[in-house]
Short mmCIF file of C-alpha atoms and ligand atoms in Angstrom, two decimals:
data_model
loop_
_atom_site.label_atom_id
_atom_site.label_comp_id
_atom_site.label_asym_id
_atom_site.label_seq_id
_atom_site.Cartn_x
_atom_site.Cartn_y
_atom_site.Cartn_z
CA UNK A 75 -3.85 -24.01 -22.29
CA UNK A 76 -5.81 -21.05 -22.23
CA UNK A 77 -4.93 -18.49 -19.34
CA UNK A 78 -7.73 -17.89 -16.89
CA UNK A 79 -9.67 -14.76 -17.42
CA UNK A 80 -9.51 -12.27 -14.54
CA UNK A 81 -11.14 -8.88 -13.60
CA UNK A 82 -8.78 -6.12 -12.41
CA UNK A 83 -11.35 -3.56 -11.27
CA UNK A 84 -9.16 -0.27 -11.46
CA UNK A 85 -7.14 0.67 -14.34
CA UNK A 86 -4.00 -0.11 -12.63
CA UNK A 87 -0.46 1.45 -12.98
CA UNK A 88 1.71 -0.81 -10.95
CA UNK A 89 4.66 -2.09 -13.36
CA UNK A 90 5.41 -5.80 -11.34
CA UNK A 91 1.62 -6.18 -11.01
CA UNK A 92 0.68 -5.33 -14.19
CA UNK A 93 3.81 -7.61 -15.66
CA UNK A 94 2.33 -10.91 -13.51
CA UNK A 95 -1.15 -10.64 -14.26
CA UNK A 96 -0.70 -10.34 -17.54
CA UNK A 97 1.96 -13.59 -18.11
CA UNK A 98 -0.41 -15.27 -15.97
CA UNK A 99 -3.57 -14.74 -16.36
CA UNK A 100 -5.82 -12.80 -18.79
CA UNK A 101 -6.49 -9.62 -17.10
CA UNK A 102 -9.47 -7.53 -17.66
CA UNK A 103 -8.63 -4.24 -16.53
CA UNK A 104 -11.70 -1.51 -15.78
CA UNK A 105 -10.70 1.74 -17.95
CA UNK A 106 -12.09 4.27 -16.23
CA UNK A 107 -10.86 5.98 -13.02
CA UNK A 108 -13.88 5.50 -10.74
CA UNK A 109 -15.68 2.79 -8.86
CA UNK A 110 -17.77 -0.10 -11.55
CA UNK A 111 -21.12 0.45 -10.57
CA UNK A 112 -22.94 -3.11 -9.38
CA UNK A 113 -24.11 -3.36 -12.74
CA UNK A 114 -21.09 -2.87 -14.36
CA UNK A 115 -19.43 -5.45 -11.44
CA UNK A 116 -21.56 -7.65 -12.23
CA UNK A 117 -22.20 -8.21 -15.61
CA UNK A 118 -18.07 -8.12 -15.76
CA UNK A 119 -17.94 -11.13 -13.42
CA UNK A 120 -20.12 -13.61 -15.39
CA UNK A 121 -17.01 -15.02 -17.10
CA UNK A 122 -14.20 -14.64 -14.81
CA UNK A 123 -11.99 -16.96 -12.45
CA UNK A 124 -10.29 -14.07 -10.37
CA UNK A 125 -11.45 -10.83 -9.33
CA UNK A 126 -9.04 -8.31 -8.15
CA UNK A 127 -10.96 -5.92 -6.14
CA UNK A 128 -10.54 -2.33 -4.30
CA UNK A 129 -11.42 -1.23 -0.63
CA UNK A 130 -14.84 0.27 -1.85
CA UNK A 131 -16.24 -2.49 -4.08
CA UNK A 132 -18.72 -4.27 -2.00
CA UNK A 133 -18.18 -8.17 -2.76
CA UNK A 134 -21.49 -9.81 -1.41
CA UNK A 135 -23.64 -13.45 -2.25
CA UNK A 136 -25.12 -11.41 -5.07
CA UNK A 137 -22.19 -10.23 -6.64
CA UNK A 138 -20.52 -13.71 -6.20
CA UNK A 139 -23.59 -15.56 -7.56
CA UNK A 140 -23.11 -13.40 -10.80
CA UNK A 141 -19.54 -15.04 -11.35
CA UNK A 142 -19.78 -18.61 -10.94
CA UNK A 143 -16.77 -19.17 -12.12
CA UNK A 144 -15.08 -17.37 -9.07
CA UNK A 145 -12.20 -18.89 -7.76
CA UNK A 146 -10.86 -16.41 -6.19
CA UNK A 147 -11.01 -12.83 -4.77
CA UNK A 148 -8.01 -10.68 -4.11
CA UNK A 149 -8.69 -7.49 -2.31
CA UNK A 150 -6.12 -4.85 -2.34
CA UNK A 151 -5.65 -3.96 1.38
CA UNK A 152 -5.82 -5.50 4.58
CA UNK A 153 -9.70 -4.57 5.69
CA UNK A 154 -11.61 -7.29 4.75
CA UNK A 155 -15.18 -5.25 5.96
CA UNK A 156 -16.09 -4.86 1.66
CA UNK A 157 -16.11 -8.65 1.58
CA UNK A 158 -19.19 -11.62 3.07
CA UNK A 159 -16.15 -13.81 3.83
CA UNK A 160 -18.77 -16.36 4.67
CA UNK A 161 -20.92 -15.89 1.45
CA UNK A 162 -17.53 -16.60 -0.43
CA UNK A 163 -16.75 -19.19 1.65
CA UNK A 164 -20.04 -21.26 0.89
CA UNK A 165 -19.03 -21.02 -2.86
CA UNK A 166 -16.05 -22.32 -2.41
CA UNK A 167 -14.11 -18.81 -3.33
CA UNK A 168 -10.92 -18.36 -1.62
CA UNK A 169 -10.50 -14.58 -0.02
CA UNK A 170 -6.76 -12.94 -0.10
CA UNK A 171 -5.80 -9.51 1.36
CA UNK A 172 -2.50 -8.01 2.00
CA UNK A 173 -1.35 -7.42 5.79
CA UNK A 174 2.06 -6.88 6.47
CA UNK A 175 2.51 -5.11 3.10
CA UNK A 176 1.06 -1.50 4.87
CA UNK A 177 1.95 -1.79 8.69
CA UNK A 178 4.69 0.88 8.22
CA UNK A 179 3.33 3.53 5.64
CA UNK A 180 -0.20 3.32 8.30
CA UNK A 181 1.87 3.99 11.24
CA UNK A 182 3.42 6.86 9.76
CA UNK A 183 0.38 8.32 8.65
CA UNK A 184 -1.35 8.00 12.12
CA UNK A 185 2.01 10.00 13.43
CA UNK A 186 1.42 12.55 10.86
CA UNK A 187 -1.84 13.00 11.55
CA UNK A 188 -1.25 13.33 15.27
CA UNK A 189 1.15 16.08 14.80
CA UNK A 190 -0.67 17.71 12.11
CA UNK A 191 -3.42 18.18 14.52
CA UNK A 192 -1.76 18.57 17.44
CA UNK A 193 0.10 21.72 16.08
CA UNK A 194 -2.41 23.02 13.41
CA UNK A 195 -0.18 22.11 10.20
CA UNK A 196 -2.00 22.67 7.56
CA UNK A 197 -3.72 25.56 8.89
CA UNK A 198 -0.35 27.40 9.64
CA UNK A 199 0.69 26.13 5.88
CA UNK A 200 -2.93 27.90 4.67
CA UNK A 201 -1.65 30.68 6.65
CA UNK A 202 1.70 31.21 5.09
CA UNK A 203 0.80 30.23 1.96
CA UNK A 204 -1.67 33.19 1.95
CA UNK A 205 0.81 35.80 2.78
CA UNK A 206 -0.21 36.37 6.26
CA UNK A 207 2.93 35.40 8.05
CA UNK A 208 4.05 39.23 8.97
CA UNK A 209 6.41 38.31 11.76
CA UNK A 210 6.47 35.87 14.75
CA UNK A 211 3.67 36.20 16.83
CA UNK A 212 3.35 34.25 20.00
CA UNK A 213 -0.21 33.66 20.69
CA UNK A 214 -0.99 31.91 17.19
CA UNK A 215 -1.28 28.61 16.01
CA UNK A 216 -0.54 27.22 19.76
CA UNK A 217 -0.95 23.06 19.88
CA UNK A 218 -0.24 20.48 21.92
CA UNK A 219 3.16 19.00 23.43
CA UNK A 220 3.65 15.05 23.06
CA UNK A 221 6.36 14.75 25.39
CA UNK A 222 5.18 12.98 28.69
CA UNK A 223 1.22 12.63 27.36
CA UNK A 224 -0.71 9.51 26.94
CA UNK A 225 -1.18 7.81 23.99
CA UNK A 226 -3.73 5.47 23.73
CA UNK A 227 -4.60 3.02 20.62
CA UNK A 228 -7.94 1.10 20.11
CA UNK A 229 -6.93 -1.83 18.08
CA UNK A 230 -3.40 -3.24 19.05
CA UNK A 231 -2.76 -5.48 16.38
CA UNK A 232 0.12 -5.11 13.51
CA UNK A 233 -0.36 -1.37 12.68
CA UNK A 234 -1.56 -0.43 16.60
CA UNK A 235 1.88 -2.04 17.32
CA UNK A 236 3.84 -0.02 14.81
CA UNK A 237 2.18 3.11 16.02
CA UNK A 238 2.97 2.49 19.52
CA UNK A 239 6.75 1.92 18.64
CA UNK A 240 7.08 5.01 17.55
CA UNK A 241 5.32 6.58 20.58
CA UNK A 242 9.00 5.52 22.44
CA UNK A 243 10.93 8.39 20.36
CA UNK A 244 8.70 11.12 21.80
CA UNK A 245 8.87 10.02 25.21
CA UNK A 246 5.15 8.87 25.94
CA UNK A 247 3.27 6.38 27.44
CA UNK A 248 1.11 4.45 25.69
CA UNK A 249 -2.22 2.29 26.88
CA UNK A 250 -4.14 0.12 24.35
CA UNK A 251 -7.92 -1.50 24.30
CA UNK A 252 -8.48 -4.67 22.32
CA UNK A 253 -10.30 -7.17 21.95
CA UNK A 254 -7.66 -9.41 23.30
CA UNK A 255 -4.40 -8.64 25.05
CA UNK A 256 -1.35 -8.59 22.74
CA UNK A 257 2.04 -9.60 25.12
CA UNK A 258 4.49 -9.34 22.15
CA UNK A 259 3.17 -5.28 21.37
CA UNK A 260 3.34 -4.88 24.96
CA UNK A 261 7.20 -6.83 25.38
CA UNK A 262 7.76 -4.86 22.40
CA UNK A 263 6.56 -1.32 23.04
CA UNK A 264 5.86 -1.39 26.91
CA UNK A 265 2.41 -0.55 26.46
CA UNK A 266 -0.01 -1.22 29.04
CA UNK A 267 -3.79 -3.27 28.27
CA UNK A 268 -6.89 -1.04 30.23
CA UNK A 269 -10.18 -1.60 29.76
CA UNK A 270 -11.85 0.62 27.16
CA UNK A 271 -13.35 2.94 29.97
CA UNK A 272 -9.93 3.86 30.89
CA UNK A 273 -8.77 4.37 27.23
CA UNK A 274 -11.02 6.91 26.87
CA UNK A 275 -10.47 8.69 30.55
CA UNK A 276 -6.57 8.45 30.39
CA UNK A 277 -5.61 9.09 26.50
CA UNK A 278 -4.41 12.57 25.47
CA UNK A 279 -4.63 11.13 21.96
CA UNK A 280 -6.05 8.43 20.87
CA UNK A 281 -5.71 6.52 17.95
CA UNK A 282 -8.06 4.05 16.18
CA UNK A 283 -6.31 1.58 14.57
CA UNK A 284 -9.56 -1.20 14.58
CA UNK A 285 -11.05 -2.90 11.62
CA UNK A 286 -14.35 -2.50 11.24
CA UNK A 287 -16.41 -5.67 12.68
CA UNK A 288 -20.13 -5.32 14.50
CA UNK A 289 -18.52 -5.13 17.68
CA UNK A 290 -16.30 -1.68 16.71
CA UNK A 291 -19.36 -0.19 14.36
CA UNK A 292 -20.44 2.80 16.16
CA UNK A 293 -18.16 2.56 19.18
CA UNK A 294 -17.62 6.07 19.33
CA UNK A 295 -20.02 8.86 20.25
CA UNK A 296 -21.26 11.78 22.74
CA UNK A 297 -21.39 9.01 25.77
CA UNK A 298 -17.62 8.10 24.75
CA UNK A 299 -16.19 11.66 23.97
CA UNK A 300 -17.69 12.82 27.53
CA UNK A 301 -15.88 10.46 28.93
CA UNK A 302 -12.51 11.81 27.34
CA UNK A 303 -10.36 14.27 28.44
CA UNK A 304 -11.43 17.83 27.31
CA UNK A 305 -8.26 18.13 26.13
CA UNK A 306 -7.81 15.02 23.95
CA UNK A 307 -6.98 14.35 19.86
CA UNK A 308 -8.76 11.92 18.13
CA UNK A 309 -7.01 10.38 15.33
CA UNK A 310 -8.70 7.50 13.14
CA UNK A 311 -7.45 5.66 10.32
CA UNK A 312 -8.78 2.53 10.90
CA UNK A 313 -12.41 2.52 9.50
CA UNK A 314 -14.88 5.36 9.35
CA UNK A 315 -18.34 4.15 10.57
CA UNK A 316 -16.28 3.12 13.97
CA UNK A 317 -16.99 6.97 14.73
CA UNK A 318 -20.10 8.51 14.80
CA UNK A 319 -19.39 11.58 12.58
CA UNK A 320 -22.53 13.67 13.54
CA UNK A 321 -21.93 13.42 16.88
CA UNK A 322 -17.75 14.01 16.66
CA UNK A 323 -18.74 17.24 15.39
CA UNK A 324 -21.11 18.21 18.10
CA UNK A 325 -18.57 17.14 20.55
CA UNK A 326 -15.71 19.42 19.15
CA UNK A 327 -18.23 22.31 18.96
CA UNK A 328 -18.78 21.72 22.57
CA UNK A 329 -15.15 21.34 23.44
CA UNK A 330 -15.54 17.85 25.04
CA UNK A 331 -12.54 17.13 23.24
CA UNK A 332 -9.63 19.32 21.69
CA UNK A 333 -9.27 18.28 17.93
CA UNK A 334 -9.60 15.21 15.62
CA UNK A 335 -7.54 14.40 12.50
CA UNK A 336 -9.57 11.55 10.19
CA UNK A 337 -7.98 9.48 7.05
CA UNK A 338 -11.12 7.70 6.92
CA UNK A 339 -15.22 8.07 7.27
CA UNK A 340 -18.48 7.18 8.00
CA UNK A 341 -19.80 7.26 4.49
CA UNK A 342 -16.63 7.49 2.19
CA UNK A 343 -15.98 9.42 -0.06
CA UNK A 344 -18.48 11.63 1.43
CA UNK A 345 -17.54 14.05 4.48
CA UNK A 346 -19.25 15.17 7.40
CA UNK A 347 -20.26 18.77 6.45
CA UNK A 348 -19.72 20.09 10.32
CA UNK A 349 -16.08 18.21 9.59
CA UNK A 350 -14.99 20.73 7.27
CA UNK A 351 -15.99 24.11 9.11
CA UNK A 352 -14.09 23.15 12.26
CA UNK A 353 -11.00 24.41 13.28
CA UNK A 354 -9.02 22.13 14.82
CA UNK A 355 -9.90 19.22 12.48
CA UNK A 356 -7.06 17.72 9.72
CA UNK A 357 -8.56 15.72 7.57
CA UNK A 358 -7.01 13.17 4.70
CA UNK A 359 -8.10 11.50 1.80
CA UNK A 360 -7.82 8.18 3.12
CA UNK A 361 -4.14 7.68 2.28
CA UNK A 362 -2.72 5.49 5.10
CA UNK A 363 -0.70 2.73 2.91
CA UNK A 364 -0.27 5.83 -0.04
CA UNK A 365 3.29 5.57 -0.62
CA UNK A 366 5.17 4.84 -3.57
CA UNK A 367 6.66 1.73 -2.04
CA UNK A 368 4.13 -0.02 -0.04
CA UNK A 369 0.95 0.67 -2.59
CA UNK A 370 3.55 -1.35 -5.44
CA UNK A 371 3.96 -3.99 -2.68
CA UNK A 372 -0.03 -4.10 -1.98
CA UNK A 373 -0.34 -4.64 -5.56
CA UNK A 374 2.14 -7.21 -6.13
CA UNK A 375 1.25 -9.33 -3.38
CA UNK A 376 -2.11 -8.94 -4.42
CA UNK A 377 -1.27 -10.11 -7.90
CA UNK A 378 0.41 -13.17 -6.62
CA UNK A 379 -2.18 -13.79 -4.27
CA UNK A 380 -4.94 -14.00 -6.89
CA UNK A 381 -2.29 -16.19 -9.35
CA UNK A 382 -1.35 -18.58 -6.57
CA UNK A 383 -4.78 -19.52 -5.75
CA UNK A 384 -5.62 -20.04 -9.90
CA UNK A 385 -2.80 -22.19 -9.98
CA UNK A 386 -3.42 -24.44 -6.83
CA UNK A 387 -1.07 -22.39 -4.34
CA UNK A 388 -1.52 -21.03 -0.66
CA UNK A 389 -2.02 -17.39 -0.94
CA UNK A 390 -0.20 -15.03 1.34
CA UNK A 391 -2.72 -14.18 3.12
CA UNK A 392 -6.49 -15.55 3.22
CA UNK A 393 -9.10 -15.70 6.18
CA UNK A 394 -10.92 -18.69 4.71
CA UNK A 395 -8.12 -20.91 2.72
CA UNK A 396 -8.23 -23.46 4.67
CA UNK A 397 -11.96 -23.74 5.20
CA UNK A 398 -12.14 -24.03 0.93
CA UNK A 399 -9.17 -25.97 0.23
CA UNK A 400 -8.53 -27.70 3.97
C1 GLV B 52 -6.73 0.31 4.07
O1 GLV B 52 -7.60 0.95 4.56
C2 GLV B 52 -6.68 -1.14 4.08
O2 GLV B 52 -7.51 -1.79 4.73
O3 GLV B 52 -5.79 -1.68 3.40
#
C-alpha cells in the first residue's frame, strides 16, 4: 500500500523524527532554511495527507482548502495561535501540538531571563568581553535581589506552574492571574490567585506565561505598566502581541518600570527598534523549548502525532480530536 504523502515544512535534523516519518509516511521535507512563503505552502499542500508545520506558518481556511486531502496537522509546539482550529475542524482535519514535551526547558528560560535582567548579564559579559573589566568597582552593573520579592505569573497553567516551582528555591512569594484558578499549582507551589489589578500592583517581576487568545492580545500597555511598581521586571515568553511593544519602550524610558527581558514579540522576527537601544532590556531569540533534549522530544511527539492520526490513532495531544473523530 502506498505510504501517505506528507509535508515536513522545515528541513529537519531530528534523527527519531526523521527515522518515523520516513518508515511511515512519505515525507516531503522543505530544503531551505526559512519560512515557505503562502505560495510555496500552498501549492505544496495540494497532494498531501499530513502537514507538519512550525510556530510561524499561519494554517488558515485558505491554506487548508488548498490541501484537500488534509488529514491532519501537526504543529511543532504547544501554541496553537498559527492555527483556525475551527476552520480545520469544519474539514474534518485533526489538530496535534506538543504540551508537556517543553514545560521544563520554558521554565528555565523564564528563570534565565529573570536573572539575566535582573543583574545585567549580558551587558556585564559585553563588558568583560571588551576588555573593560580593570578591577572591582562597586557602583557598576548593580541589579536586583530575588530573595523575599514577589513574583507574579500571568498564565498559571503547565509552564506558569513550573516557573513558580522554582520561585520556592529563591525564597519568594509568588501570586498568579488566570483565567481560572489552578488549586493543584497553588497545593503545589503555594501560590496565591489575585485579580489581575493586583498582579500588576504587587509583582516585582512578572512573568507572562499566557497563550495568545483575543482575551490576552494587547493586555499589556502604558495603563498596565503605570499601574506596576516602578521598580518591576517584565519577563515574557509566552506570546509577543500580548505586550504592546511601542508602548513597553516608552514606559522603560519613563522609568514606570525597571527592566524587561523578552523571548518573544509583537511582530516576530522583527524587533521593536526602541527595544534594542535600552539598557536594561535582555532580549532572546525566541528559544524557550531550545534545548537539545526537549526540541528532539517536540519533534518526535510531533512525528507520532501526525502518524497516529494517518493510521486511525488518538494523537497525544489535539484540541479538536474528538469533535472530528468523536
Ligand atoms: C513555543 O513558543 C511553543 O508554543 O511551543
Amino acid at each position: 500500500m502506498a505510504k501517505p504523502k506528507v509535508l515536513v515544512t522545515w528541513p529537519y535534523t531530528f534523527p527519531e523524527a526523521d527515522k518515523l516519518l520516513q518508515t511511515e509516511t512519505e515525507a516531503f521535507y522543505h530544503s531551505e532554511e526559512r519560512p515557505m512563503t503562502r505560495q510555496e505552502l500552498m501549492e505544496a499542500v495540494t497532494d498531501k495527507e499530513g502537514l507538519l508545520c512550525m510556530l510561524f506558518d499561519r494554517i488558515d481556511g485558505e491554506v487548508l482548502e488548498a490541501g484537500p486531502h488534509l488529514k491532519v496537522v501537526s504543529n511543532l509546539g504547544v501554541g496553537l495561535d498559527n492555527i483556525d482550529i475551527e476552520a480545520a475542524t469544519q474539514r474534518g482535519v485533526v489538530i496535534t501540538h506538543t504540551p508537556g514535551t517543553l514545560t521544563e526547558a520554558t521554565a528555565d528560560l523564564a528563570w534565565a531571563l529573570l536573572m539575566a535582567t535582573a543583574r545585567l548579564i549580558p551587558q556585564a559579559h559585553q563588558f568583560t568581553r571588551e576588555g573593560r573589566f580593570i578591577g572591582l568597582r562597586y557602583h557598576i552593573f548593580l541589579g536586583k535581589d530575588l530573595a523575599g520579592k514577589t513574583l507574579g505569573i500571568y498564565g498559571m497553567g503547565r509552564i506558569g506552574t513550573a516557573v513558580a516551582r522554582r520561585a520556592l528555591g529563591f525564597n519568594m512569594k509568588i501570586i498568579y492571574h488566570n483565567r481560572r484558578t489552578n488549586p493543584e499549582g497553588e497545593r503545589e507551589t503555594g501560590a496565591r490567585y489575585v485579580s489581575f489589578q493586583e498582579l500588576l500592583k504587587e509583582s516585582d517581576f512578572l512573568v507572562i506565561v499566557a497563550p495568545l487568545t483575543p482575551e490576552t492580545q494587547g493586555r499589556f500597555g502604558m495603563e498596565e505598566f503605570r499601574r506596576m511598581k516602578k521598580d518591576a521586571i517584565l519577563i515574557n515568553i509566552g506570546r509577543g502581541p500580548i505586550v504592546k511593544e511601542k508602548e513597553l519602550v516608552e514606559a522603560l524610558k519613563e522609568g514606570l518600570i525597571w527592566g524587561a527581558g523578552l523571548d518573544v514579540y509583537e511582530r516576530e522576527p522583527q524587533v521593536e527598534k526602541g527595544l534594542l537601544e535600552l539598557d536594561r532590556v535582555v532580549l532572546t531569540p525566541h528559544i524557550g523549548s531550545a534545548t537539545v533534549e526537549t526540541r528532539s522530544t517536540m519533534a518526535l511527539v510531533a512525528a507520532e502525532n501526525l502518524v497516529r492520526v494517518l493510521i486511525g490513532e488518538k494523537p497525544h495531544h489535539s484540541p479538536n480530536w474528538d469533535k472530528v473523530r468523536g
